[in-house]
Coordinates of C-alpha atoms and ligand atoms in Angstrom, one line a residue:
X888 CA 36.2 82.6 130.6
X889 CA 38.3 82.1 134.1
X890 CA 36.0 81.8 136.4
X891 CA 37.5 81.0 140.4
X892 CA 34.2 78.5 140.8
X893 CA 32.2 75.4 139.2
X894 CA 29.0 77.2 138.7
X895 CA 25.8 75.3 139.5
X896 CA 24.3 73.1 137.1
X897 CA 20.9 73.5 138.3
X898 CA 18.5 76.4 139.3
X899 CA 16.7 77.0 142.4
X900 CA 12.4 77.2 142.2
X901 CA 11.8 76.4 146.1
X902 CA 13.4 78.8 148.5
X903 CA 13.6 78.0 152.1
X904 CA 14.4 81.6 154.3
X905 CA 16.6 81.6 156.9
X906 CA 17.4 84.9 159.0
X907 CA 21.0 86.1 160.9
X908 CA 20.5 86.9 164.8
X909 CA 22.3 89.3 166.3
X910 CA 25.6 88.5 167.7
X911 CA 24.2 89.4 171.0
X912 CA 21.5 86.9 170.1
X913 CA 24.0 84.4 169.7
X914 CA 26.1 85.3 173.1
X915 CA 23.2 84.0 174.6
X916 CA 21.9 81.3 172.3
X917 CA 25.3 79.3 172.6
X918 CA 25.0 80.2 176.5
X919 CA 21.0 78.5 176.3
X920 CA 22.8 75.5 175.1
X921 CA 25.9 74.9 177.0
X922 CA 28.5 75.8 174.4
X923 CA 27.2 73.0 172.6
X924 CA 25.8 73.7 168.9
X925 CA 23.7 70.4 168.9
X926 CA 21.6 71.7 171.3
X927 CA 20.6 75.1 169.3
X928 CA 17.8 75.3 167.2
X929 CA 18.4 75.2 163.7
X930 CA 16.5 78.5 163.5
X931 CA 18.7 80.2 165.3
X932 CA 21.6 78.7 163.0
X933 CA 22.4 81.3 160.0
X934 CA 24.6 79.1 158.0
X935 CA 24.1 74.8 158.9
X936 CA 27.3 72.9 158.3
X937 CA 26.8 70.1 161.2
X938 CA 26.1 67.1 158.6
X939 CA 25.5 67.0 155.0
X940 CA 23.8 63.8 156.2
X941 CA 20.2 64.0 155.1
X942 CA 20.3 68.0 154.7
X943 CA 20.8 67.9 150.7
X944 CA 18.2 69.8 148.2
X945 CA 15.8 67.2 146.4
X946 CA 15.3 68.0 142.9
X947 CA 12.0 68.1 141.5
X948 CA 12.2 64.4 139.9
X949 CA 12.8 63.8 143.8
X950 CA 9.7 66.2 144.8
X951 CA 7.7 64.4 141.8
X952 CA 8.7 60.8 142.8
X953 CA 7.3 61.0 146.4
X954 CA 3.8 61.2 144.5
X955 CA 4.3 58.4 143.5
X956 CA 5.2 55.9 146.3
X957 CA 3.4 52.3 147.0
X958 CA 2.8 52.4 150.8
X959 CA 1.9 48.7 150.6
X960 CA 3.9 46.6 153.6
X961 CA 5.1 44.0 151.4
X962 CA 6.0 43.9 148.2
X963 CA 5.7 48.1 147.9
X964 CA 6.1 48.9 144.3
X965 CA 8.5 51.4 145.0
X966 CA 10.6 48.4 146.7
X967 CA 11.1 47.7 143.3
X968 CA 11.9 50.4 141.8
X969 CA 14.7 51.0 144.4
X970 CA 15.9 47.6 143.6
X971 CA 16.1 48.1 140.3
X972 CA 18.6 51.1 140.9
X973 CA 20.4 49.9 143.3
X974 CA 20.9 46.3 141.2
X975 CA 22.4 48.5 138.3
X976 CA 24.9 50.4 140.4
X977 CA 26.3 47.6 142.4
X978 CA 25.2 44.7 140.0
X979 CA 25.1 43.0 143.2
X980 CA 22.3 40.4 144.0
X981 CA 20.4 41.2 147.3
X982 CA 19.4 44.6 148.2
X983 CA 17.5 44.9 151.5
X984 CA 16.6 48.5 152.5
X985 CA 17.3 50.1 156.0
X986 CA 16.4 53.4 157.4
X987 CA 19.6 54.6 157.3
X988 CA 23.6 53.7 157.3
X989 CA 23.5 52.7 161.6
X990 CA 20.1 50.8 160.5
X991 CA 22.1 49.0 157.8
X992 CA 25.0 48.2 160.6
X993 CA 22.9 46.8 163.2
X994 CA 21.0 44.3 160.8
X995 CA 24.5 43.4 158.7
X996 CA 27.3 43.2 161.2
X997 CA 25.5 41.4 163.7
X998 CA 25.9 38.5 161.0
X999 CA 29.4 38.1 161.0
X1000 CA 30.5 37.7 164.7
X1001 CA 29.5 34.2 165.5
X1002 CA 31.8 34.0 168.6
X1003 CA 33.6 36.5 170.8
X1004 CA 37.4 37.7 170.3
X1005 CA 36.7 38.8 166.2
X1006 CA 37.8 42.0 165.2
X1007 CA 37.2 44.2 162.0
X1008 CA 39.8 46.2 160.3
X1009 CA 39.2 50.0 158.5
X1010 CA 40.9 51.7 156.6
X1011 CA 38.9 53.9 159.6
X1012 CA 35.6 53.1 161.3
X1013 CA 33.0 56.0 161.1
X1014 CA 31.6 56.6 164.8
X1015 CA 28.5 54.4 164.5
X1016 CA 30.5 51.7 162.5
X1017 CA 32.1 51.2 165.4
X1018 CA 29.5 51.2 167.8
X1019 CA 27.7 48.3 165.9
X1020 CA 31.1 46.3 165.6
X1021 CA 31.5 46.6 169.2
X1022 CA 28.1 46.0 170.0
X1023 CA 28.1 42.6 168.0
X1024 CA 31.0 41.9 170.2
X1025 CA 34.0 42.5 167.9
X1026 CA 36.8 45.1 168.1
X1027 CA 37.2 47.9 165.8
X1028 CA 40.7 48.4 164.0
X1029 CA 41.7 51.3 162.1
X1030 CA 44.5 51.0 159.6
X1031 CA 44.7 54.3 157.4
X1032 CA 47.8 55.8 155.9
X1033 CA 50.4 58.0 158.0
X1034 CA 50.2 60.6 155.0
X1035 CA 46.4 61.0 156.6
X1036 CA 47.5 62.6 160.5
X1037 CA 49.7 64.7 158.2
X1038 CA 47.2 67.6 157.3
X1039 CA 49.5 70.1 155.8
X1040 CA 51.1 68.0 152.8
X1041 CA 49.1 66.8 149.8
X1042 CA 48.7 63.3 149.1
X1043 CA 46.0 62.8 146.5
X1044 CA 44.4 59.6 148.4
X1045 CA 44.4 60.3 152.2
X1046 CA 42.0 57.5 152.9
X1047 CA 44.2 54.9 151.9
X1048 CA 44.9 51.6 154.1
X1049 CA 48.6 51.3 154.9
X1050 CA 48.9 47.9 153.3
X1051 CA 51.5 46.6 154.9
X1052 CA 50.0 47.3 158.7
X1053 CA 46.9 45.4 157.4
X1054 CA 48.9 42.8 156.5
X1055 CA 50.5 43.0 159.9
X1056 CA 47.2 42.6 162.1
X1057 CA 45.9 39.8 160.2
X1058 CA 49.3 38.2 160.9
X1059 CA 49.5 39.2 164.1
X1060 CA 45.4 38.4 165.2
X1061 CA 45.3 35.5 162.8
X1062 CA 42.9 35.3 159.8
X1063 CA 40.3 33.3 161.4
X1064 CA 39.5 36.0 163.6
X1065 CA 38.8 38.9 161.4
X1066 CA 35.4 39.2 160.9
X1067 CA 35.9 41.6 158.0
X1068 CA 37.8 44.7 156.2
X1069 CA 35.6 48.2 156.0
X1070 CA 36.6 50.4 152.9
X1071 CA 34.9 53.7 154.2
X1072 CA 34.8 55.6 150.9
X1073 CA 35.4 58.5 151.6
X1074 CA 37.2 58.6 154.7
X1075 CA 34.7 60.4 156.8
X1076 CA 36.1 60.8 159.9
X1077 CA 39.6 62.5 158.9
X1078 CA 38.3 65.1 156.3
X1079 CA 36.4 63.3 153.2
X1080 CA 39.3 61.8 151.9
X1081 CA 39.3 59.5 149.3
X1082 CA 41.0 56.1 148.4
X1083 CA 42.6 54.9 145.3
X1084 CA 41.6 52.6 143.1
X1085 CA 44.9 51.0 143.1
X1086 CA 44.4 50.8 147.4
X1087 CA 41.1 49.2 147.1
X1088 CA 42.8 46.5 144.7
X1089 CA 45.9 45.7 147.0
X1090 CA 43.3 45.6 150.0
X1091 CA 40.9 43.0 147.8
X1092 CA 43.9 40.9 146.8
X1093 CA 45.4 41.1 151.2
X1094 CA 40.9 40.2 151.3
X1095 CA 41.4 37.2 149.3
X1096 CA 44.9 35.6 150.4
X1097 CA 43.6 35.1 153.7
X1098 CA 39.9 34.4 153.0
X1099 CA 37.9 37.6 154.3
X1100 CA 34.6 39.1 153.7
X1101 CA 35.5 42.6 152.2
X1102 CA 32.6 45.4 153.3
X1103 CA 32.1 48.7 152.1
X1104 CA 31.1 51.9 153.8
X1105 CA 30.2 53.5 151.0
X1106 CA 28.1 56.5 152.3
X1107 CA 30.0 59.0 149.6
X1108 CA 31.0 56.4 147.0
X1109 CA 30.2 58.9 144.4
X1110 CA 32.2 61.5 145.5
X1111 CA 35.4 58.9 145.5
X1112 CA 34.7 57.7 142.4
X1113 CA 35.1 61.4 141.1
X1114 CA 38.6 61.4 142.8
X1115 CA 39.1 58.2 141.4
X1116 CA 38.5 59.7 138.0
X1117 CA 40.7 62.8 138.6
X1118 CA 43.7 62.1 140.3
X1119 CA 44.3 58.5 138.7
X1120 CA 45.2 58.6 135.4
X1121 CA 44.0 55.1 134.7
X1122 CA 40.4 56.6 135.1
X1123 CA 39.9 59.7 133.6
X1124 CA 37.9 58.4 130.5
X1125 CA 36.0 56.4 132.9
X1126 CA 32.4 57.4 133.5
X1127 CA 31.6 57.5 137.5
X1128 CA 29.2 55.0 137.0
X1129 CA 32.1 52.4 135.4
X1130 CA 34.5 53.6 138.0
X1131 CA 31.7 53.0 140.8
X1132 CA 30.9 49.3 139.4
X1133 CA 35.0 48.4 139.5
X1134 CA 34.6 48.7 143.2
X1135 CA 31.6 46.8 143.7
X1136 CA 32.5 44.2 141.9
X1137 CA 35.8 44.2 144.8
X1138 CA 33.7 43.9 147.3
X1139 CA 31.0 40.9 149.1
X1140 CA 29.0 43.5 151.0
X1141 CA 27.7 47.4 150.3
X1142 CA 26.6 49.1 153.1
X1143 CA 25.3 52.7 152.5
X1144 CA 23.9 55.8 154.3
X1145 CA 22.0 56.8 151.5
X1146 CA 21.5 60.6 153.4
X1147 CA 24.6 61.1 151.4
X1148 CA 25.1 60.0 147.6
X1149 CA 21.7 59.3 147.5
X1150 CA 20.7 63.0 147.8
X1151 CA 17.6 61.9 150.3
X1152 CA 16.5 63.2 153.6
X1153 CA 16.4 59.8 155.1
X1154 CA 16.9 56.5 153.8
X1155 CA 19.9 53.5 153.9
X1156 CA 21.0 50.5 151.6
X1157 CA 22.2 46.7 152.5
X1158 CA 23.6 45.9 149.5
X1159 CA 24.7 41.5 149.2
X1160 CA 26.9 40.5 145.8
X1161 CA 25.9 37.1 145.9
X1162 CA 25.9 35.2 149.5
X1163 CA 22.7 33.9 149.7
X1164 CA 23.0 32.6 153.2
X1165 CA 23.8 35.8 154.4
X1166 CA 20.9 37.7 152.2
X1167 CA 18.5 35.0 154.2
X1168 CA 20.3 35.9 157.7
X1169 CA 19.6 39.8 157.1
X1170 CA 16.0 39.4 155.7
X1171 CA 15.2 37.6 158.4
X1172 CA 16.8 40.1 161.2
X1173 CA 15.6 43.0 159.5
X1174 CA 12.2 42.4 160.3
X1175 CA 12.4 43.3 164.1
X1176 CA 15.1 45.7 164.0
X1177 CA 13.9 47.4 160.8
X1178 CA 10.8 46.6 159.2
X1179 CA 9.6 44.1 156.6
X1180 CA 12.7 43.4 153.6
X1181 CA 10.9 45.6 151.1
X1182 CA 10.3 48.5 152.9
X1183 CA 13.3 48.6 155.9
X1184 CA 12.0 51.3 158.1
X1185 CA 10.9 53.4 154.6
X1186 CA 7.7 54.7 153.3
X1187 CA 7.3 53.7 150.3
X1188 CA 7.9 57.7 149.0
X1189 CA 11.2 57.5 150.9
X1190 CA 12.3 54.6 148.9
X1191 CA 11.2 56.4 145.0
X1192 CA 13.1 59.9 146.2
X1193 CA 16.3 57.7 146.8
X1194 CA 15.6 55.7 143.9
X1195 CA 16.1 59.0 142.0
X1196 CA 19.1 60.3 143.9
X1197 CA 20.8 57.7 143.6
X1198 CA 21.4 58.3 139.9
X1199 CA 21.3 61.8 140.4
X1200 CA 24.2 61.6 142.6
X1201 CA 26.4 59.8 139.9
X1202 CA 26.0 62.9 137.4
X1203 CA 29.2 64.1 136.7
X1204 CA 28.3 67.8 136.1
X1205 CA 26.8 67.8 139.8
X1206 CA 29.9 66.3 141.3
X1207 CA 32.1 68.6 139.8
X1208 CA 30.7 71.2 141.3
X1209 CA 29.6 69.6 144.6
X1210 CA 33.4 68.8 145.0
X1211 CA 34.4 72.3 143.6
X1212 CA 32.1 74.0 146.5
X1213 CA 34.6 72.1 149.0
X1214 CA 37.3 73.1 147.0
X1215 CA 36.3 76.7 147.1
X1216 CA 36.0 77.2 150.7
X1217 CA 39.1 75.6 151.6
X1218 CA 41.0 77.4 149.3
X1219 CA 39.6 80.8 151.0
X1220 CA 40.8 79.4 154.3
X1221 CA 43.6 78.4 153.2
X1222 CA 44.5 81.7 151.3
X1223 CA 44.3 83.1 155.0
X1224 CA 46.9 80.8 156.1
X1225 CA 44.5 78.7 158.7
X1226 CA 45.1 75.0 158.3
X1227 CA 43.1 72.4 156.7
X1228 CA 42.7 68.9 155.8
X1229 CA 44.6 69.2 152.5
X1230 CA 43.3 68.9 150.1
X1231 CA 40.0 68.9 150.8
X1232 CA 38.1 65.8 150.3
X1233 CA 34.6 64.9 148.9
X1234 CA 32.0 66.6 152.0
X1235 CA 33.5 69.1 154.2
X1236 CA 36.4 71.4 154.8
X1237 CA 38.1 70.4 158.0
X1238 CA 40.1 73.1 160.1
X1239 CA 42.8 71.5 162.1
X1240 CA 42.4 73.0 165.4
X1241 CA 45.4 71.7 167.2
X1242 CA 47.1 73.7 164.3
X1243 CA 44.2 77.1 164.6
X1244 CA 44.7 77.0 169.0
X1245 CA 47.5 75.9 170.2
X1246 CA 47.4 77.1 173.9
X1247 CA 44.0 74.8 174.0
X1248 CA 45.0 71.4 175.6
X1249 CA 43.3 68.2 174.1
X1250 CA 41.0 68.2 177.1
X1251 CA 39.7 70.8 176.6
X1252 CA 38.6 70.6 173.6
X1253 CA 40.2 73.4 171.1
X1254 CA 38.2 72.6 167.8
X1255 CA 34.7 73.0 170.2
X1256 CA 36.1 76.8 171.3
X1257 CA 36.9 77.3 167.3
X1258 CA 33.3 76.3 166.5
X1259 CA 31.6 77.9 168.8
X1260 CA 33.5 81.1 168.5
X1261 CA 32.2 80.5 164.5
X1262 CA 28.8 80.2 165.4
X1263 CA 29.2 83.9 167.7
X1264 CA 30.9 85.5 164.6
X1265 CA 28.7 84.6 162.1
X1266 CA 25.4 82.3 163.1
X1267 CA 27.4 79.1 161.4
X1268 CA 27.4 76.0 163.1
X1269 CA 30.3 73.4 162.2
X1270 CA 31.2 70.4 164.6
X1271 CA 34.0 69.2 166.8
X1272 CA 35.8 66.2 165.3
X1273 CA 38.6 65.6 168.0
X1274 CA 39.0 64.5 171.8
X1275 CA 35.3 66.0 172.4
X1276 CA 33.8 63.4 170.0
X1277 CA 36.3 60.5 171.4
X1278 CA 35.1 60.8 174.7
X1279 CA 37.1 58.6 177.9
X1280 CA 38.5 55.2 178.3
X1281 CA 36.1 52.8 179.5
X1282 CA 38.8 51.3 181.7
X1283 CA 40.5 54.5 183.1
X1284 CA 37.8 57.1 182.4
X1285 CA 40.5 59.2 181.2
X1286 CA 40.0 61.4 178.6
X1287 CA 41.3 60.1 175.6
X1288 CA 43.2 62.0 172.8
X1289 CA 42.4 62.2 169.4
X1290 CA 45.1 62.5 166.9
X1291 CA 43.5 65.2 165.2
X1292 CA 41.5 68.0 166.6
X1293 CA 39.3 69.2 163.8
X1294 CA 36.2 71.9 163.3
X1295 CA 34.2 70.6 160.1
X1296 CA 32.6 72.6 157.9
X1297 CA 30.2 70.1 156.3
X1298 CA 28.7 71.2 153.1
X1299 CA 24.8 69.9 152.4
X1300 CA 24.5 68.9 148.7
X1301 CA 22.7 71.8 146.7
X1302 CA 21.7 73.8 149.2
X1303 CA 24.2 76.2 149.8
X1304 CA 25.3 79.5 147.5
X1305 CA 29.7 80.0 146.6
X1306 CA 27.8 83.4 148.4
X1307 CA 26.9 81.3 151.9
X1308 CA 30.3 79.9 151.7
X1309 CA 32.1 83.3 151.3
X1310 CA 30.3 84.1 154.7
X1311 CA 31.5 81.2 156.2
X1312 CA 35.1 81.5 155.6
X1313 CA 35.0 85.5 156.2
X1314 CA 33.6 84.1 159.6
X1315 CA 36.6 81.6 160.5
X1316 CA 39.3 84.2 159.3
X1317 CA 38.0 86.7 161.8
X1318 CA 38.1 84.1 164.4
X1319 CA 41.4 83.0 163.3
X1320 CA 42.9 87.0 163.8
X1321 CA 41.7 86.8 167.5
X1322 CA 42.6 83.2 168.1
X1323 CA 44.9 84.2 171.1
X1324 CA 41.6 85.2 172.6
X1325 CA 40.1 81.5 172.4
X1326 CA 39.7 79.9 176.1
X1327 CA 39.1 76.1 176.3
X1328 CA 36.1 74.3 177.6
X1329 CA 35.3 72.5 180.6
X1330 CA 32.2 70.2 181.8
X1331 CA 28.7 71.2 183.5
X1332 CA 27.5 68.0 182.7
X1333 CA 29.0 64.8 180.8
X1334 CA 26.3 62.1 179.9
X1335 CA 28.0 58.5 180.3
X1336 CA 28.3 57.5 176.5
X1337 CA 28.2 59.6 173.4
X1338 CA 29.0 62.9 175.2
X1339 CA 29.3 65.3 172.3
X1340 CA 25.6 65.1 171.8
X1341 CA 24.0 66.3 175.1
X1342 CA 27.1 67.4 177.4
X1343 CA 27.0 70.7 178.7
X1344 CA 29.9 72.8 178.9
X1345 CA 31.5 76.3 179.7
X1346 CA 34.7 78.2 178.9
X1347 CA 37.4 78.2 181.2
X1348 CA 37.6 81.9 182.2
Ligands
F0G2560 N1 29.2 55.5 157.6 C1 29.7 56.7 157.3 C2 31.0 56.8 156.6 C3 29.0 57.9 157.7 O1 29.6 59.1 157.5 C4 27.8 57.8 158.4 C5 27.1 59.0 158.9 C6 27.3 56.5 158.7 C7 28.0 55.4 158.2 C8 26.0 56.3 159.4 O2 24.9 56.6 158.6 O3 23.9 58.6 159.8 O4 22.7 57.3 158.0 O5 23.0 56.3 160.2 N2 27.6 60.1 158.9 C9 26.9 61.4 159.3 C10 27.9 62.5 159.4 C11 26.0 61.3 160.5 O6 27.5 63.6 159.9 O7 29.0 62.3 159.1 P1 23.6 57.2 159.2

């Protein structure tokens, strides 16, 4: 039979009831929290697509597994078991837990800036990637295809590194002063996108000419590999699993916020192929930062539900359709003729907003009035990807520009109906009829760092 979606393979037993408000209700909520949807209450959120970071549906191995954690300080039995896991995915060495992917940052990264004027190069850093790079005292570099700013056209690997720019800044800053290369897989920050298996080889073989640790950010690893397995021919009798251990075995380091591919609520992974010196150097900074090695800032039932997620996460009958929900709902927008991210990558659709409201100037911020206009329409909170995010130059304290201004729609794993996304997209095509109607947003209060948070705003009238 032709069916237009990937039904579920899974049924639901635990029900969690949320309610609509009133869009008078809402008029006043988003008013309440200065036309900033991080400062609602989830509550009063109909529809939540502001992370599918820790907001996926446990299964009931997940539910049964918490029974059984050790809560011993050292040497936790479920330590173990998470080991065991996460040894047979990566077939790396060392694995060092962490609360979760910025916990994994600020014990690794830390590591491998000995001295100041180091940089590390991404294909693009995700916001708290960066923070940690340039809190160890190194510079952040992004180096992601041209094809990825372009969100009309298809191009099946949109994360890609542009190989040759890579090249170009090594050159340019010489080798001994990259710290490291990040493969964030997927490309978080400009729409899930994935990258090639083919890209990740060129950038281990640039890695190795010039002697540099190779990272990976490998929050949604899972869902790459599926691209992987799709859209490269080379790969499509390849089980995840296989596809998943051919990019290990690229890298030196795996770090992972396991709120993702894991399927937990909380939880992160420091992941060491085989440097032993380095292994030493995190187990010994983890302690004050994290917690003891074997349990990282986890209880030991945190550590058995991501033990089990992990390997749930690499079932190919749940990716399919985890992938197809994104799928689904950007097609629907699309259909309508609003513009995307296209295609859609592994976690979210993203709305290019520059595209959706034109007459809103960067600063501004057009894909927080999109949102928020969203959240009025229909109780569903996305979040602003774009110049609001970015924030201002620390020099000028201008605002800066972001080359995409983009409203995600981030899709929690398992937890939402192809019914909750059908009210999602009717939701952003009825904004999208009255978008002429869309004012920008202006500042009633702008917190020093990390704005998008706690800032307060109102619309320009
Ligand atoms: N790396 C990537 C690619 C991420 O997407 C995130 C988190 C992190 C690292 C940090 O992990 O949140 O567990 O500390 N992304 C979330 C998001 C917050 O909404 O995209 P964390």
């Amino acid at each position: 039979m032709d069916r237009k979606y990937v039904a579920p393979p899974y049924r639901i037993k635990m029900v969690e009831p949320i309610k609509m408000t009133t869009k008078e209700e809402r008029i006043s909520l988003l008013k309440e929290s200065g036309y900033n949807p991080f400062s609602l209450r989830s509550e009063d959120v109909y529809i939540d697509l502001l992370t599918d970071s820790g907001t996926g549906a446990m299964s009931h191995f997940q539910w049964a597994a918490l029974m059984m954690g050790d809560e011993a300080y050292a040497g936790s039995r479920s330590f173990y078991r998470l080991e065991k896991v996460a040894k047979e995915i990566t077939n790396y060495k060392y694995i060092i837990p962490a609360h979760q992917g910025r916990g994994a940052e600020q014990v690794v990264l830390p590591q491998l800036v000995d001295r100041d004027g180091l940089y590390f190069i991404s294909n693009m850093h995700f916001d708290t990637t960066r923070a940690h790079v340039e809190l160890a005292g190194a510079r952040a570099l992004d180096c992601v295809i041209d094809e990825c700013f372009d969100t009309e056209n298809y191009h099946p690997f949109k994360g890609n590194f542009h190989l040759e720019n890579l090249v170009r800044i090594i050159e340019e800053k010489g080798k001994e002063n990259i710290a490291g290369i990040i493969m964030t897989i997927t490309n978080n920050s400009a729409g899930g996108q994935p990258v090639s298996m083919e890209n990740m080889h060129e950038v281990k073989k640039i890695a190795v000419k010039y002697g540099i640790t190779l990272l990976i950010d490998g929050a949604r690893y899972a869902e790459n590999a599926y691209f992987v397995k799709q859209r490269e021919d080379r790969y499509k009798n390849k089980s995840i699993r296989e596809i998943a251990l051919e990019v290990f075995d690229l890298a030196d380091i795996f770090l992972m916020s396991a709120k993702k591919d894991g399927i937990s609520n909380i939880g992160g992974l420091i992941c060491i192929k085989e440097d032993t010196d380095l292994y030493n150097k995190c187990r010994t900074y983890i302690v004050p930062m994290e917690g003891f090695p074997t349990y990282g800032g986890l209880t030991g039932r945190d550590m058995e539900a991501l033990a089990v997620g992990l390997n749930e996460a690499l079932e190919e009958d749940y990716l399919e359709h985890r992938l197809d929900q994104v799928r689904y709902l950007g097609d629907k927008l699309r259909d309508a003729g609003i513009p995307i991210q296209y295609p859609t990558g592994g976690h979210a659709v993203f709305v290019d907003c520059k595209k959706f409201a034109p007459h809103i100037p960067f600063d501004q911020f057009p894909a927080q009035a999109v949102g928020n206009a969203v959240y009025l329409e229909a109780g569903v909170r996305p979040v602003e990807i774009g110049s609001f995010l970015l924030g201002r130059d620390p020099d000028t304290h201008k605002n800066l520009e972001s080359p995409l201004e983009l409203m995600r729609l981030t899709i929690p794993r398992r937890t939402y109906t192809y019914a909750h996304l059908d009210v999602v997209a009717d939701a952003v095509i009825e904004v999208y009829k009255n978008r002429d109607s869309l004012v920008g947003l202006e500042f009633d209060y702008e917190p020093p760092v990390l704005r998008h948070f706690t800032a307060r705003l109102r619309p320009i009238k």
